[in-house]
CSV table of C-alpha atoms and ligand atoms in Angstrom, one decimal:
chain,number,residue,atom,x,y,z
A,1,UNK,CA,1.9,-17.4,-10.8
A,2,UNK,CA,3.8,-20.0,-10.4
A,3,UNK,CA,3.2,-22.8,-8.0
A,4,UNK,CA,5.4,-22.6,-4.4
A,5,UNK,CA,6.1,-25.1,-1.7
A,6,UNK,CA,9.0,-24.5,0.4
A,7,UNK,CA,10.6,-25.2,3.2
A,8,UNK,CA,13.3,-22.8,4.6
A,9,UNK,CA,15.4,-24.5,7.3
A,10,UNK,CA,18.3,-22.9,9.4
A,11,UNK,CA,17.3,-19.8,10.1
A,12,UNK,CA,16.5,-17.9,13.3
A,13,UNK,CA,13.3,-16.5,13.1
A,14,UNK,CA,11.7,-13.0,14.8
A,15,UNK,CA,8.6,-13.5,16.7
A,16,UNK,CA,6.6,-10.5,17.1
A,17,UNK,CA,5.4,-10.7,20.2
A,18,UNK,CA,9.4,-11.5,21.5
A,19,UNK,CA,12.0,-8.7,22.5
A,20,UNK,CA,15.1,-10.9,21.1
A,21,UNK,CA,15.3,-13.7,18.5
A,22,UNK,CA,15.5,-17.2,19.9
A,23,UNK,CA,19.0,-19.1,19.4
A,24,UNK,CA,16.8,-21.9,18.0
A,25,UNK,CA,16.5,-22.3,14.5
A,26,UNK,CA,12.8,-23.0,13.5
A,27,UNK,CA,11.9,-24.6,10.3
A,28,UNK,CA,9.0,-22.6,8.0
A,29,UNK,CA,6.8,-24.0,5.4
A,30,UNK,CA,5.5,-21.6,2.7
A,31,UNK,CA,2.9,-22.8,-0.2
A,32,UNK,CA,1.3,-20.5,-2.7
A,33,UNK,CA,2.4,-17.2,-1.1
A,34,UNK,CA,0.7,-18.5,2.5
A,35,UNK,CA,3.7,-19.3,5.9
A,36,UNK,CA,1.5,-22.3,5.9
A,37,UNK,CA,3.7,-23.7,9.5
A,38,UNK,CA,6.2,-22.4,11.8
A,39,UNK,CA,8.5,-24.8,13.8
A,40,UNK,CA,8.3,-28.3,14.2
A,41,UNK,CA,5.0,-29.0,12.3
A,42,UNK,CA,6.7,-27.1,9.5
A,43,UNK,CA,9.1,-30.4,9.6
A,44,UNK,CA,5.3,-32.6,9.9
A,45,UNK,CA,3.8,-32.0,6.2
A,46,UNK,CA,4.6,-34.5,4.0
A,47,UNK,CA,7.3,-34.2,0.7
A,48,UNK,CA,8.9,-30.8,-0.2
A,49,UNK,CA,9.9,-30.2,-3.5
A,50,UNK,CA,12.6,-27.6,-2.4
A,51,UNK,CA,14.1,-26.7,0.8
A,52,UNK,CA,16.3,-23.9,1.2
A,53,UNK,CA,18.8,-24.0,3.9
A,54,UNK,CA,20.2,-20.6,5.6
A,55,UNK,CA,22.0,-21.8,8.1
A,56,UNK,CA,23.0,-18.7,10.8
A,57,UNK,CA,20.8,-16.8,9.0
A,58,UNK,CA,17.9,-14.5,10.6
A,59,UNK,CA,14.5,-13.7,9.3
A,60,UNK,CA,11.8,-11.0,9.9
A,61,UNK,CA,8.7,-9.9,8.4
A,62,UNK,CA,9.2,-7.7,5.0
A,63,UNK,CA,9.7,-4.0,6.1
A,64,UNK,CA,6.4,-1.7,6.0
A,65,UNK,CA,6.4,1.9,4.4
A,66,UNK,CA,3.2,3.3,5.7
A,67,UNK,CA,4.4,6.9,3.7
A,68,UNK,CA,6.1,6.9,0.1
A,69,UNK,CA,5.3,9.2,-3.2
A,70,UNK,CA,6.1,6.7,-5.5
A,71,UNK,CA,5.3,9.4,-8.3
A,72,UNK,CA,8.4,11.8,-7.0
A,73,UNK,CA,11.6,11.8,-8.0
A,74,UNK,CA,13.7,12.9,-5.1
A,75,UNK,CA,16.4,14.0,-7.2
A,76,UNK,CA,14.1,16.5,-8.5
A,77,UNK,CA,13.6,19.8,-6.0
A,78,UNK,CA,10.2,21.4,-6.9
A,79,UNK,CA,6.9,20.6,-7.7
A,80,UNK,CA,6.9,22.1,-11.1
A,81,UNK,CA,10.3,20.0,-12.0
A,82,UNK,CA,8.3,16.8,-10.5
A,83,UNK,CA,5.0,18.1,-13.2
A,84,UNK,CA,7.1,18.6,-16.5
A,85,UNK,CA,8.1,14.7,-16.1
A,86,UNK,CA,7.1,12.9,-19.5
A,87,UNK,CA,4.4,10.5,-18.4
A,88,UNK,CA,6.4,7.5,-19.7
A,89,UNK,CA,9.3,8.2,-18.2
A,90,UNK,CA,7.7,8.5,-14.6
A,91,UNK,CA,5.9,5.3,-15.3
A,92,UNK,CA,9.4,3.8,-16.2
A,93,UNK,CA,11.4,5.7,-12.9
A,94,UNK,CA,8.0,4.7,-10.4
A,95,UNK,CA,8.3,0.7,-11.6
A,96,UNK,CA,12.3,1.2,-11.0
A,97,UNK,CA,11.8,2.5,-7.7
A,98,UNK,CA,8.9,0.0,-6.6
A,99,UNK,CA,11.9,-2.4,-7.4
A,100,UNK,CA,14.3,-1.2,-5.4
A,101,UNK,CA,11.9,-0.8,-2.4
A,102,UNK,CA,11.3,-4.7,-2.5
A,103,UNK,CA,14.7,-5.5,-3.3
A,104,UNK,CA,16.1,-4.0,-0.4
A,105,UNK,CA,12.9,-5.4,1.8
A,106,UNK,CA,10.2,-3.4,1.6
A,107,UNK,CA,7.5,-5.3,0.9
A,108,UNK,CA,4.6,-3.1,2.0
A,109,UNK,CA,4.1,0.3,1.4
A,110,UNK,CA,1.3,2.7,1.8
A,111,UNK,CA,1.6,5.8,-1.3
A,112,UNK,CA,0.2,8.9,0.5
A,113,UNK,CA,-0.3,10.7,-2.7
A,114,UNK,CA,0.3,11.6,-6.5
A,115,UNK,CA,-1.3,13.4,-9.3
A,116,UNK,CA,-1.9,10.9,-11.9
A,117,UNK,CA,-2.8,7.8,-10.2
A,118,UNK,CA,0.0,6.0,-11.7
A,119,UNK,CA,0.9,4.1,-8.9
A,120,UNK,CA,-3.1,2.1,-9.0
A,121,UNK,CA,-2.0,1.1,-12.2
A,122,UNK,CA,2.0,-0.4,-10.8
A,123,UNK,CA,-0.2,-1.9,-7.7
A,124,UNK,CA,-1.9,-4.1,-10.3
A,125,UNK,CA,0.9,-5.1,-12.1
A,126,UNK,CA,2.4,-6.0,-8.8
A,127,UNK,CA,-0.6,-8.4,-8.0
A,128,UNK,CA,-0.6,-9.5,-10.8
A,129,UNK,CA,2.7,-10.7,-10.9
A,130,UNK,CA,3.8,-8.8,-13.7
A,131,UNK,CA,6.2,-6.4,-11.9
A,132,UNK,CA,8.6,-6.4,-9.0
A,133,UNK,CA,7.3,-4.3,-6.4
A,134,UNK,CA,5.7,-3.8,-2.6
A,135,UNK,CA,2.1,-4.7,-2.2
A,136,UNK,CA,0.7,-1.0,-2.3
A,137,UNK,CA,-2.2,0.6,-0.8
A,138,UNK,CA,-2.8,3.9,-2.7
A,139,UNK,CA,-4.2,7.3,-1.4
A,140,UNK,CA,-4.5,9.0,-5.1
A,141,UNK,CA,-4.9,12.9,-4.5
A,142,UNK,CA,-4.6,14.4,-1.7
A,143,UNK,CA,-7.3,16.8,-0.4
A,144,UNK,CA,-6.3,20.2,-0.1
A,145,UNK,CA,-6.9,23.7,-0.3
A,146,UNK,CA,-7.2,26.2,-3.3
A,147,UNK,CA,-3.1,27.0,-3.9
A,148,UNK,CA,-2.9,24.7,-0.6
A,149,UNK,CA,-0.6,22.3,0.4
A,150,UNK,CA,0.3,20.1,-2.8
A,151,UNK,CA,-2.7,21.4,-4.8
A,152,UNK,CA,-0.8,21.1,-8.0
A,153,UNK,CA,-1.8,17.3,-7.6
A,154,UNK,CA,-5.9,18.1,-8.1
A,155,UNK,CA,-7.6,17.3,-4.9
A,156,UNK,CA,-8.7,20.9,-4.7
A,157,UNK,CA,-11.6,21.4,-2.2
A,158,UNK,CA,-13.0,25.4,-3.1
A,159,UNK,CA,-16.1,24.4,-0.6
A,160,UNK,CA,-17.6,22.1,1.5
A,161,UNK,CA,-20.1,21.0,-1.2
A,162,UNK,CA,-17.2,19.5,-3.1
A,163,UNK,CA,-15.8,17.1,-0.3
A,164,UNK,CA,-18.3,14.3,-1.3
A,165,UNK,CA,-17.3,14.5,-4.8
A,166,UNK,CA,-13.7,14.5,-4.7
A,167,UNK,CA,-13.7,12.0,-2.1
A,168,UNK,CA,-15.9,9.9,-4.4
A,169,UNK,CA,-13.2,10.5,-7.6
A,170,UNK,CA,-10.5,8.9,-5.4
A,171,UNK,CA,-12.5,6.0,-4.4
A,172,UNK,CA,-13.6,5.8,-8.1
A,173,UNK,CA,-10.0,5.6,-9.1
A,174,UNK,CA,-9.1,2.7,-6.6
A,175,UNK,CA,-7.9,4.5,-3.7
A,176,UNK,CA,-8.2,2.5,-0.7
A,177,UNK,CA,-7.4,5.3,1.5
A,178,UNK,CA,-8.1,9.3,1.3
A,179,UNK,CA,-5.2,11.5,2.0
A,180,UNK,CA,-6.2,15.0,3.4
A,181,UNK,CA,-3.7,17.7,3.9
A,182,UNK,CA,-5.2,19.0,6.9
A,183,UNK,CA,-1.8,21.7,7.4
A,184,UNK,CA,0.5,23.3,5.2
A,185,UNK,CA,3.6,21.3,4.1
A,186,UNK,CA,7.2,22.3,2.9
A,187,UNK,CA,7.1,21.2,-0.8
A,188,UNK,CA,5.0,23.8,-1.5
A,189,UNK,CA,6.0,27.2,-2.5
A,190,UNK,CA,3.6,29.8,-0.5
A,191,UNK,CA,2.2,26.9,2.1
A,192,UNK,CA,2.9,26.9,5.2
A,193,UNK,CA,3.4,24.4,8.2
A,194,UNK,CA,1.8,25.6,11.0
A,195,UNK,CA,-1.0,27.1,9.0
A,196,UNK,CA,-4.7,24.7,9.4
A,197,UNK,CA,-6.2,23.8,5.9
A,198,UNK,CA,-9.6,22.8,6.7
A,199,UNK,CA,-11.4,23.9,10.0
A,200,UNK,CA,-12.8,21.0,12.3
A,201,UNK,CA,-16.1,21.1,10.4
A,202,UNK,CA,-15.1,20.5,7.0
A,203,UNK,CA,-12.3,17.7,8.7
A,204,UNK,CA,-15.1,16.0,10.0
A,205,UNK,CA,-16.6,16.1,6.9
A,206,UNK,CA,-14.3,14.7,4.7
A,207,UNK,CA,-13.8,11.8,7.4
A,208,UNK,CA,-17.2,10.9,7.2
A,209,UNK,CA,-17.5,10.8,3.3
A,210,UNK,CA,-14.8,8.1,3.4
A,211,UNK,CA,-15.6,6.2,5.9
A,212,UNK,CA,-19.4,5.8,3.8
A,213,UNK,CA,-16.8,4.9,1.4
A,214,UNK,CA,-15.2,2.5,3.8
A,215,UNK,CA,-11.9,4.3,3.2
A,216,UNK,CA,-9.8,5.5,6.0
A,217,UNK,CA,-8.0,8.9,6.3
A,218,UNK,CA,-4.2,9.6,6.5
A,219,UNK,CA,-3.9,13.8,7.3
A,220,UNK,CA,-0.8,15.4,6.7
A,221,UNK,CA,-0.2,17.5,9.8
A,222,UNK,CA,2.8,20.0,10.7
A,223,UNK,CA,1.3,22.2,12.7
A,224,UNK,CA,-0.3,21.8,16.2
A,225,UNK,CA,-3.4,23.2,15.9
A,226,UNK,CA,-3.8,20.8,12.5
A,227,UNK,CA,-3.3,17.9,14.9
A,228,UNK,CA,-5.8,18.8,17.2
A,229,UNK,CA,-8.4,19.1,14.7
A,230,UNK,CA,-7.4,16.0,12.8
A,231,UNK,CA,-7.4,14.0,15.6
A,232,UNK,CA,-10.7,14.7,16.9
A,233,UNK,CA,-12.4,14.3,13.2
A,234,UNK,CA,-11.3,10.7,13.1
A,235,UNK,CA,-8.5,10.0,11.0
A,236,UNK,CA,-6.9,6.5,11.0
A,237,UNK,CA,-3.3,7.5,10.9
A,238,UNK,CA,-1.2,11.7,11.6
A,239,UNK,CA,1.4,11.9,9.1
A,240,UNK,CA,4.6,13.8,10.5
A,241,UNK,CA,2.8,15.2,13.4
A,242,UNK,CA,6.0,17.5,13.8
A,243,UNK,CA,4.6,20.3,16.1
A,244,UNK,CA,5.1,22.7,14.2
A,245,UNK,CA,4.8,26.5,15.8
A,246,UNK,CA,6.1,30.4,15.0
A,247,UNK,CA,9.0,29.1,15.0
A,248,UNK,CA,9.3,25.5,12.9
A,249,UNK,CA,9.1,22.2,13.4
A,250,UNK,CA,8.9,20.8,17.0
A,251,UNK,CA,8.0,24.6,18.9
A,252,UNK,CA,4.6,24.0,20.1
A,253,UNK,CA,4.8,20.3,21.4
A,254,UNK,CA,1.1,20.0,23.4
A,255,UNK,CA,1.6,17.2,26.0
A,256,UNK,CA,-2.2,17.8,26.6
A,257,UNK,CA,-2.7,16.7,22.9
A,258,UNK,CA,0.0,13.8,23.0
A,259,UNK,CA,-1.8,12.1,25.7
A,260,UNK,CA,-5.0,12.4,23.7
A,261,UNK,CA,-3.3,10.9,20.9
A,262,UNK,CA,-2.8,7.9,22.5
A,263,UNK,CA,-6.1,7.3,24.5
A,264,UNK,CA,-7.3,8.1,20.8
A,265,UNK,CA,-5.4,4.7,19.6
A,266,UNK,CA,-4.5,7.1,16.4
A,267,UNK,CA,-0.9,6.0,14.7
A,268,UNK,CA,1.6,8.3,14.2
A,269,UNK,CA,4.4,8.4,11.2
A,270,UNK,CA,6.6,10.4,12.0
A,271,UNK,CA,8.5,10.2,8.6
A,272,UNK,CA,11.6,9.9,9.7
A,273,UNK,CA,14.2,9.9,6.8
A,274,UNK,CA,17.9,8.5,6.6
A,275,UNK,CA,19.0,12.2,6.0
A,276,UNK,CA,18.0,12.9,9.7
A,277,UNK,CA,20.7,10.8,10.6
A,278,UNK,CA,23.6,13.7,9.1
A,279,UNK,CA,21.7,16.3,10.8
A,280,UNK,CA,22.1,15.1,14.7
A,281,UNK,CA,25.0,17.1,15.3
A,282,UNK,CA,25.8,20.9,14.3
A,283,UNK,CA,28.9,22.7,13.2
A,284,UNK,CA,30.8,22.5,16.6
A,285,UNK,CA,30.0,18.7,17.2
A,286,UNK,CA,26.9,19.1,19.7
A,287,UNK,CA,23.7,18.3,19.4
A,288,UNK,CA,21.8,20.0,16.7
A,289,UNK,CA,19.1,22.7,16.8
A,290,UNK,CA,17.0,20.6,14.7
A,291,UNK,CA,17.8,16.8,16.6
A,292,UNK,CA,16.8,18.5,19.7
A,293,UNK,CA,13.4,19.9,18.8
A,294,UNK,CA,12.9,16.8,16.8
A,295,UNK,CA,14.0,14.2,19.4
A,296,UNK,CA,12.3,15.9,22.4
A,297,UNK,CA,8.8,16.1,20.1
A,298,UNK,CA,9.3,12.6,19.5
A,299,UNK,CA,10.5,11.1,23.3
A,300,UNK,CA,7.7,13.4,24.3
A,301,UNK,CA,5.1,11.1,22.4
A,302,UNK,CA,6.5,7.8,23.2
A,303,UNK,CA,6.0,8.9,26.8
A,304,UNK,CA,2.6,9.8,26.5
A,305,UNK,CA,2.1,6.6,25.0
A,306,UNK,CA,2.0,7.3,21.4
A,307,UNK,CA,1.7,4.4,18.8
A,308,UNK,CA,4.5,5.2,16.0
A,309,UNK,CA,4.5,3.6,12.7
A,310,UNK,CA,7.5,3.6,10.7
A,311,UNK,CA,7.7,5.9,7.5
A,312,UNK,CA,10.0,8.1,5.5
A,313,UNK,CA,7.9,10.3,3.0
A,314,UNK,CA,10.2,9.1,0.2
A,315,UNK,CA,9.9,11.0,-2.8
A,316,UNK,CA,10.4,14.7,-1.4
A,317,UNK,CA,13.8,15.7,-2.2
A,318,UNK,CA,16.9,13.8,-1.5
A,319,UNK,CA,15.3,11.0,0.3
A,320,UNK,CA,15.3,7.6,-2.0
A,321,UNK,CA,12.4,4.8,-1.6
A,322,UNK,CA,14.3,2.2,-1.0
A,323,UNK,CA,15.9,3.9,2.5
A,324,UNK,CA,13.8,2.7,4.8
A,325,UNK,CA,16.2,0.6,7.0
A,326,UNK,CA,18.5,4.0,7.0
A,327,UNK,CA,15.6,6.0,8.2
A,328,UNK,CA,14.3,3.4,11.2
A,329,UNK,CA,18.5,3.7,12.5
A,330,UNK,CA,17.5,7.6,12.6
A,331,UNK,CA,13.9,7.1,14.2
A,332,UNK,CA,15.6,4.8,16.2
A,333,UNK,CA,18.2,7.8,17.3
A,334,UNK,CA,15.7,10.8,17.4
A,335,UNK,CA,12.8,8.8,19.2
A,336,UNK,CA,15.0,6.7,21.5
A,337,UNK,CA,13.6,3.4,20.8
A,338,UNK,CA,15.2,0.0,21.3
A,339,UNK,CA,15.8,-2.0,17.8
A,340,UNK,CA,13.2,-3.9,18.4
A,341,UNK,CA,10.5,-1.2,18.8
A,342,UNK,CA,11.9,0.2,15.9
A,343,UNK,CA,11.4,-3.2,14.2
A,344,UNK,CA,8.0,-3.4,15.4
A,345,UNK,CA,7.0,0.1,13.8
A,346,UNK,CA,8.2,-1.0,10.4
A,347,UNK,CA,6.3,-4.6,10.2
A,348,UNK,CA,3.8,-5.2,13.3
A,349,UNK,CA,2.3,-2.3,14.1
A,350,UNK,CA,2.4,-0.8,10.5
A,351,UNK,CA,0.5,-3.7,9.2
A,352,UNK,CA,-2.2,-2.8,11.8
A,353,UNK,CA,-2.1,0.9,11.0
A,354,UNK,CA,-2.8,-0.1,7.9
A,355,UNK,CA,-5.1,-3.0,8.4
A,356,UNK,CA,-3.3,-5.4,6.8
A,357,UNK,CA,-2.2,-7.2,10.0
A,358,UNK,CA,-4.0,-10.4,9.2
A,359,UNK,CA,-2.2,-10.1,5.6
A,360,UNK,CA,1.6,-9.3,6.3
A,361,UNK,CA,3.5,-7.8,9.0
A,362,UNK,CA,4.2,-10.7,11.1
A,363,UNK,CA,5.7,-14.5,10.4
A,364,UNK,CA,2.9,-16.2,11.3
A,365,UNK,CA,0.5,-18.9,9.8
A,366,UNK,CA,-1.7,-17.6,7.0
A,367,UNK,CA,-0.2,-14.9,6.4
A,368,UNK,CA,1.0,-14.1,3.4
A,369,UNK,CA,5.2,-15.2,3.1
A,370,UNK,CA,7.1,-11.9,3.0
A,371,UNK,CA,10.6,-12.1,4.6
A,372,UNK,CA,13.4,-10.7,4.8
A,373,UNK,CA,16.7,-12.9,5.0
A,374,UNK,CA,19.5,-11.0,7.2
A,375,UNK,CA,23.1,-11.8,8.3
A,376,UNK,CA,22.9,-10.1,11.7
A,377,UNK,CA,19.7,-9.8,14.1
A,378,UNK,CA,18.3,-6.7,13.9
A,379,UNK,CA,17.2,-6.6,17.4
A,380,UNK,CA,20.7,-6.2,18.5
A,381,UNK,CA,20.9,-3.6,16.2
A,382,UNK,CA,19.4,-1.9,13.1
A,383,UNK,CA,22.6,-2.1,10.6
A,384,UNK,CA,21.4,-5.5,10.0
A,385,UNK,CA,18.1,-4.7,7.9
A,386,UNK,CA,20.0,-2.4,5.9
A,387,UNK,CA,21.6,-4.8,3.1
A,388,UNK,CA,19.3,-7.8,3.0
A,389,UNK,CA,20.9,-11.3,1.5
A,390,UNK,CA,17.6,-12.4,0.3
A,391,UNK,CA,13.7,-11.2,0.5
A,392,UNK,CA,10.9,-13.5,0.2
A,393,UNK,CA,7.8,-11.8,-1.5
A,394,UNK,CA,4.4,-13.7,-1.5
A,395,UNK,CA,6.4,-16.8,-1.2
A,396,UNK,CA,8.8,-15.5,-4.0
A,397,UNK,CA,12.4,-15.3,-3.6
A,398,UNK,CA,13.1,-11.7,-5.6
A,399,UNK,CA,16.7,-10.7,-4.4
A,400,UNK,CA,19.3,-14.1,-3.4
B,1,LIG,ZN1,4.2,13.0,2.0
C-alpha cells in the first residue's frame, strides 16, 4: 500500500459525542490509514508531505451498512433469477457494487448473507488493497429451515444435531458473524413473516455454537414471537424487527418486548430503505397504511429506549447498495429522529453493534481514517450525505 501522511485543513469536523458541528475548522493528521491527531496538535507534528485544504468543507466518519447482500442484484425479483447468475458475472456485478457503496461513502458494511461466499473472497481483495470497496464483515449462509426462509442459500438446519456443524462451515469459511433466520422473510416464495423458524431451544443453541466460535449472531426477525425468542437466546443484533402479526408488518407491536429490548442492550436494524421514502403518503395524499404501522413500530422502540443501527438490506429487489444516505432521510422520517441520531446510527453506534468501534465509526485518534467530505452539515439535515465531494478510505482518497 502505499505510504500516507496527510494533513487535511479547512474543514469542519463532526464529533461524535456533539449534537451540531463546531464553526471551528480543526486541522487532522492521517498516516498509514491511522487519524493520527485532531485539532491543534494535528498542526504540532513536524513536515507534511501533502496537505489538502477544504476550506467550508464538513467531515464525518464513513457511513456504516450493518445489512447488505452484496451477492443480490436488486434489479433481479426472485431467488431463482438471483441463482441462475453466471458465477463470473456476479463476481464482476458484487466488486461493481462494493464500488459504488464506497464511492458514495460507505465505508463499512456488515453482509448478512449469500450462497457462495463470494463476498470473503471481495473482503480480501479489499484489504488487500486490490479492489475498491467497504471494509466487510461477512455472515456467509444464513441458518434456516428445510424450504425456510432463504434456504436456497444452504444453511439448512433438518435437526438440532446439525447446528454445530453448519455453524462450524460458516466459521470455516471466514464468517466473522452467523446469520440465523429465526422468522420467515418476504423473498421467499411459501415463507412467511410472522411464522418462528427455530423454537427457543434450538435459538439458544445455535447462539451458543457461535459464541464457542467467538462469532456473534445477527437473526432475521419479522414476526413478534421471533423477536421474543431471539432476544432471549442472545443474539448481538435483530434485523428488521418489524412486528410482524395476522395482519403484516407492524400489527403486533409488544411494548412489553420493546422495553426488554432495550434493558437487553440488543441493536436493532431496522432496514430502512430509500424506497420507504415514496411510500409515506397513499393515493389521496395522507399518510399511508404502511408509514403508519411502520412509523408507530418504530417511535414505539425509540421510546422504549431502543438502540437503532442504520441498515437498508440492499440487494432485495429494487433497493441499490450504494442508497444508504437515501434510506437514513427515510429512517430519519419513519422513526422521527433528529439528523444527528440518524447520523449516529450509521457511523457511531453501528461500529459498536458491530464491534468495530475502536476501528472506524468515529474521527478520533487511532482509528482508522475513513471520511466522508460533504458540502452541507448533515446535522442540519440529511441531504448533505447524499452526494459526497470526496471520501477518505483507510487514509485513501477514492472519490475527489
Ligand atoms: Zn437481508
Amino acid at each position: 500500500m502505499e505510504s500516507n501522511d496527510i494533513l487535511i485543513t479547512g474543514a469542519r469536523v463532526w464529533e461524535s459525542h456533539h449534537d451540531s458541528i463546531g464553526s471551528r475548522a480543526l486541522p487532522l493528521r492521517i498516516r498509514n490509514g491511522r487519524i493520527l491527531a485532531v485539532g491543534s496538535d494535528a498542526l504540532a507534528m513536524g513536515r507534511v508531505p501533502a496537505t489538502i485544504d477544504l476550506p467550508g468543507r464538513f467531515l464525518v466518519p464513513g457511513l456504516i451498512d450493518a445489512h447488505v447482500h452484496l451477492e443480490l442484484d436488486p434489479g433481479l425479483s426472485t431467488p431463482a433469477e438471483q441463482l441462475a447468475v453466471a458465477p463470473s458475472e456476479r463476481r464482476r456485478a458484487m466488486a461493481a457494487r462494493a464500488r459504488a457503496m464506497l464511492e458514495r461513502g460507505i465505508t463499512t458494511a456488515r453482509d448478512c448473507g449469500g450462497g457462495f461466499y463470494h463476498e470473503h473472497d471481495l473482503r480480501s481483495l479489499i484489504d488487500a488493497g486490490d479492489q475498491l470497496g467497504p471494509r466487510l464483515v461477512c455472515c456467509g449462509q444464513p441458518l434456516t429451515i428445510p424450504e425456510g426462509h432463504c434456504a436456497f442459500w444452504g444453511g439448512v438446519i433438518s435437526s438440532p444435531a446439525e447446528i454445530e456443524r453448519v455453524v462450524a462451515r460458516q466459521v470455516e469459511r471466514g464468517s466473522d458473524w452467523i446469520k440465523v433466520m429465526a422468522t420467515g422473510g418476504v423473498f421467499t416464495p411459501g415463507s412467511r413473516p410472522r411464522d418462528t423458524q427455530f423454537d427457543a431451544d434450538a435459538l439458544a443453541a445455535i447462539v451458543a455454537a457461535a459464541r464457542r466460535e467467538g462469532r456473534p449472531v445477527a437473526a432475521h426477525c419479522h414476526g413478534t414471537a421471533g423477536i421474543a425468542a431471539a432476544l432471549r437466546a442472545g443474539v448481538r443484533t435483530i434485523e428488521h424487527a418489524s412486528f410482524a402479526g395476522m395482519d403484516g408488518f407492524g400489527t403486533q407491536l409488544d411494548e412489553g418486548l420493546m422495553r426488554e429490548l432495550a434493558e437487553r442492550e440488543v441493536w436493532v436494524s431496522p432496514t430502512v430503505n430509500a424506497g420507504w421514502l415514496g411510500r409515506m403518503s397513499d393515493a389521496t395524499g395522507g399518510p399511508s397504511d404502511f408509514y403508519r404501522r411502520l412509523s408507530s413500530c418504530l417511535r414505539l422502540q425509540r421510546s422504549h429506549g431502543v438502540r437503532f443501527i442504520a441498515s437498508s438490506d440492499a440487494g432485495i429487489p429494487g433497493v441499490f447498495h450504494h442508497d444508504l444516505a437515501l434510506g437514513l432521510q427515510a429512517m430519519q422520517a419513519y422513526a422521527e429522529l433528529r439528523p444527528v441520531e440518524v447520523l449516529r446510527a450509521a457511523t457511531v453506534d453501528a461500529a459498536e453493534a458491530l464491534g468495530l468501534g475502536q476501528e472506524t465509526g468515529r474521527i478520533a485518534v487511532g482509528l482508522s481514517a475513513d471520511l466522508v467530505v460533504l458540502r452541507a452539515d448533515p446535522t442540519l439535515a440529511l441531504e448533505a450525505l447524499v452526494d459526497p465531494e470526496a471520501v477518505v478510505f483507510r487514509g485513501r482518497f477514492v472519490r475527489r
